Amino acid sequence: MLKLGVLASGRGSNLQAIMDSIKTGYLPASVEVLVTDNPGAYAIRRAEDNGIPAVVMQPSDHPSHDAYYSAVAEELKRRGVELVILAGFMRIVRKPLIDAFRMRIMNIHPALLPSFPGLHGQRQAVDYGVKISGCTVHFVDEGMDTGPVIIQAAVPVHHDDTEESLSQRILKYEHRIYPYAIRLFAEGRLSVEGRIVKVDAPAERDVAVVNPPLGD
Ligand code: GAR
């Protein structure tokens, strides 16, 4: 069983999808701890409802951002965490945590990276007028949403979409591909060479891609 530590700042629907996937037996893992930087995060409630300890850790309680991320890394190590899951953690993770879990931190981003990194990926896609956006699970490196891509799902953008309507459409795919990416890791089917992630699974299997039908 792969031991996960989840970092989340808000609603926690991706945390919920991961916990649900564990419950059904789809994901051979356990969530050892939720770490949040937001004492009001709904994710805390979701964790506690599932018997998972929730720890509030805020940068303002530490002398520097590096000290904060060292403390977070220590907390995760202390609980035996093997893979760190960023699930709507709205901060740029710093070096002490990245070094402690090199290529063992995943993030989900609500756009097809490298398009629309940073905040409000869905709003950026709507404002730009792209016809396809989606979501990306990637390993975390020092940059902002720049680490090696593990899996992506393509989702259509409609001309009358708002940030909210597109976010809702993308979120359904987030909930599908995040547990899948973690499962691939748990099964030892991911290997990283440079920035290429090799996935030892049939390329089409379980990858959620939405395309318009071909033909007239
Ligand atoms: C998700 O849409 C996730 O992709 C996004 O925040 C939301 C969190 O929702 N993350 C980012 O934008 C990271 N830059 P959740 O709390 O319900 O899982």
PDB file of N, CA, C and O in Angstrom, residues 110 119-127 157-158 160-170:
ATOM      1  N   PRO A 110      -5.532  22.574 -13.795  1.00  0.00           N
ATOM      2  CA  PRO A 110      -6.746  22.570 -14.633  1.00  0.00           C
ATOM      3  C   PRO A 110      -6.545  23.212 -16.006  1.00  0.00           C
ATOM      4  O   PRO A 110      -7.311  24.084 -16.417  1.00  0.00           O
ATOM      5  N   LEU A 119      -2.359  30.526 -11.680  1.00  0.00           N
ATOM      6  CA  LEU A 119      -3.724  30.603 -11.162  1.00  0.00           C
ATOM      7  C   LEU A 119      -4.743  30.709 -12.299  1.00  0.00           C
ATOM      8  O   LEU A 119      -4.437  31.200 -13.376  1.00  0.00           O
ATOM      9  N   HIS A 120      -5.960  30.250 -12.038  1.00  0.00           N
ATOM     10  CA  HIS A 120      -7.090  30.427 -12.965  1.00  0.00           C
ATOM     11  C   HIS A 120      -6.809  29.895 -14.365  1.00  0.00           C
ATOM     12  O   HIS A 120      -7.044  30.578 -15.367  1.00  0.00           O
ATOM     13  N   GLY A 121      -6.300  28.654 -14.435  1.00  0.00           N
ATOM     14  CA  GLY A 121      -6.039  28.036 -15.737  1.00  0.00           C
ATOM     15  C   GLY A 121      -7.283  27.981 -16.612  1.00  0.00           C
ATOM     16  O   GLY A 121      -7.214  28.154 -17.831  1.00  0.00           O
ATOM     17  N   GLN A 122      -8.435  27.750 -15.977  1.00  0.00           N
ATOM     18  CA  GLN A 122      -9.678  27.645 -16.754  1.00  0.00           C
ATOM     19  C   GLN A 122     -10.077  29.016 -17.315  1.00  0.00           C
ATOM     20  O   GLN A 122     -10.477  29.129 -18.461  1.00  0.00           O
ATOM     21  N   ARG A 123      -9.939  30.067 -16.501  1.00  0.00           N
ATOM     22  CA  ARG A 123     -10.293  31.410 -16.968  1.00  0.00           C
ATOM     23  C   ARG A 123      -9.349  31.841 -18.097  1.00  0.00           C
ATOM     24  O   ARG A 123      -9.776  32.438 -19.084  1.00  0.00           O
ATOM     25  N   GLN A 124      -8.076  31.484 -17.950  1.00  0.00           N
ATOM     26  CA  GLN A 124      -7.110  31.828 -19.005  1.00  0.00           C
ATOM     27  C   GLN A 124      -7.519  31.169 -20.328  1.00  0.00           C
ATOM     28  O   GLN A 124      -7.411  31.781 -21.392  1.00  0.00           O
ATOM     29  N   ALA A 125      -7.990  29.909 -20.259  1.00  0.00           N
ATOM     30  CA  ALA A 125      -8.390  29.195 -21.481  1.00  0.00           C
ATOM     31  C   ALA A 125      -9.617  29.850 -22.111  1.00  0.00           C
ATOM     32  O   ALA A 125      -9.673  30.052 -23.329  1.00  0.00           O
ATOM     33  N   VAL A 126     -10.598  30.204 -21.279  1.00  0.00           N
ATOM     34  CA  VAL A 126     -11.808  30.870 -21.784  1.00  0.00           C
ATOM     35  C   VAL A 126     -11.432  32.211 -22.424  1.00  0.00           C
ATOM     36  O   VAL A 126     -11.845  32.523 -23.549  1.00  0.00           O
ATOM     37  N   ASP A 127     -10.615  32.988 -21.741  1.00  0.00           N
ATOM     38  CA  ASP A 127     -10.258  34.324 -22.242  1.00  0.00           C
ATOM     39  C   ASP A 127      -9.448  34.243 -23.535  1.00  0.00           C
ATOM     40  O   ASP A 127      -9.568  35.095 -24.410  1.00  0.00           O
ATOM     41  N   VAL A 157     -13.825  23.256 -25.053  1.00  0.00           N
ATOM     42  CA  VAL A 157     -14.237  24.561 -24.531  1.00  0.00           C
ATOM     43  C   VAL A 157     -15.323  25.091 -25.464  1.00  0.00           C
ATOM     44  O   VAL A 157     -15.136  25.112 -26.678  1.00  0.00           O
ATOM     45  N   HIS A 158     -16.450  25.486 -24.891  1.00  0.00           N
ATOM     46  CA  HIS A 158     -17.550  26.003 -25.709  1.00  0.00           C
ATOM     47  C   HIS A 158     -17.475  27.528 -25.783  1.00  0.00           C
ATOM     48  O   HIS A 158     -16.975  28.173 -24.859  1.00  0.00           O
ATOM     49  N   ASP A 160     -19.581  29.738 -25.372  1.00  0.00           N
ATOM     50  CA  ASP A 160     -20.294  30.481 -24.326  1.00  0.00           C
ATOM     51  C   ASP A 160     -19.888  30.031 -22.910  1.00  0.00           C
ATOM     52  O   ASP A 160     -20.579  30.325 -21.941  1.00  0.00           O
ATOM     53  N   ASP A 161     -18.761  29.338 -22.810  1.00  0.00           N
ATOM     54  CA  ASP A 161     -18.296  28.921 -21.484  1.00  0.00           C
ATOM     55  C   ASP A 161     -17.915  30.126 -20.627  1.00  0.00           C
ATOM     56  O   ASP A 161     -17.439  31.136 -21.125  1.00  0.00           O
ATOM     57  N   THR A 162     -18.122  29.944 -19.330  1.00  0.00           N
ATOM     58  CA  THR A 162     -17.576  30.877 -18.344  1.00  0.00           C
ATOM     59  C   THR A 162     -16.483  30.122 -17.599  1.00  0.00           C
ATOM     60  O   THR A 162     -16.342  28.897 -17.763  1.00  0.00           O
ATOM     61  N   GLU A 163     -15.746  30.834 -16.774  1.00  0.00           N
ATOM     62  CA  GLU A 163     -14.731  30.158 -15.964  1.00  0.00           C
ATOM     63  C   GLU A 163     -15.386  29.024 -15.171  1.00  0.00           C
ATOM     64  O   GLU A 163     -14.845  27.921 -15.076  1.00  0.00           O
ATOM     65  N   GLU A 164     -16.588  29.295 -14.653  1.00  0.00           N
ATOM     66  CA  GLU A 164     -17.250  28.304 -13.805  1.00  0.00           C
ATOM     67  C   GLU A 164     -17.688  27.079 -14.609  1.00  0.00           C
ATOM     68  O   GLU A 164     -17.489  25.940 -14.172  1.00  0.00           O
ATOM     69  N   SER A 165     -18.312  27.309 -15.764  1.00  0.00           N
ATOM     70  CA  SER A 165     -18.826  26.160 -16.519  1.00  0.00           C
ATOM     71  C   SER A 165     -17.670  25.289 -17.022  1.00  0.00           C
ATOM     72  O   SER A 165     -17.750  24.059 -16.981  1.00  0.00           O
ATOM     73  N   LEU A 166     -16.589  25.922 -17.478  1.00  0.00           N
ATOM     74  CA  LEU A 166     -15.442  25.130 -17.939  1.00  0.00           C
ATOM     75  C   LEU A 166     -14.781  24.406 -16.761  1.00  0.00           C
ATOM     76  O   LEU A 166     -14.400  23.238 -16.876  1.00  0.00           O
ATOM     77  N   SER A 167     -14.695  25.088 -15.622  1.00  0.00           N
ATOM     78  CA  SER A 167     -14.084  24.461 -14.438  1.00  0.00           C
ATOM     79  C   SER A 167     -14.824  23.187 -14.061  1.00  0.00           C
ATOM     80  O   SER A 167     -14.214  22.163 -13.744  1.00  0.00           O
ATOM     81  N   GLN A 168     -16.164  23.261 -14.110  1.00  0.00           N
ATOM     82  CA  GLN A 168     -16.971  22.083 -13.748  1.00  0.00           C
ATOM     83  C   GLN A 168     -16.730  20.930 -14.707  1.00  0.00           C
ATOM     84  O   GLN A 168     -16.634  19.777 -14.292  1.00  0.00           O
ATOM     85  N   ARG A 169     -16.640  21.274 -16.024  1.00  0.00           N
ATOM     86  CA  ARG A 169     -16.435  20.206 -17.022  1.00  0.00           C
ATOM     87  C   ARG A 169     -15.058  19.565 -16.826  1.00  0.00           C
ATOM     88  O   ARG A 169     -14.910  18.347 -16.892  1.00  0.00           O
ATOM     89  N   ILE A 170     -14.057  20.404 -16.581  1.00  0.00           N
ATOM     90  CA  ILE A 170     -12.690  19.877 -16.411  1.00  0.00           C
ATOM     91  C   ILE A 170     -12.577  19.058 -15.131  1.00  0.00           C
ATOM     92  O   ILE A 170     -11.907  18.015 -15.095  1.00  0.00           O
TER      93      ILE A 170
END
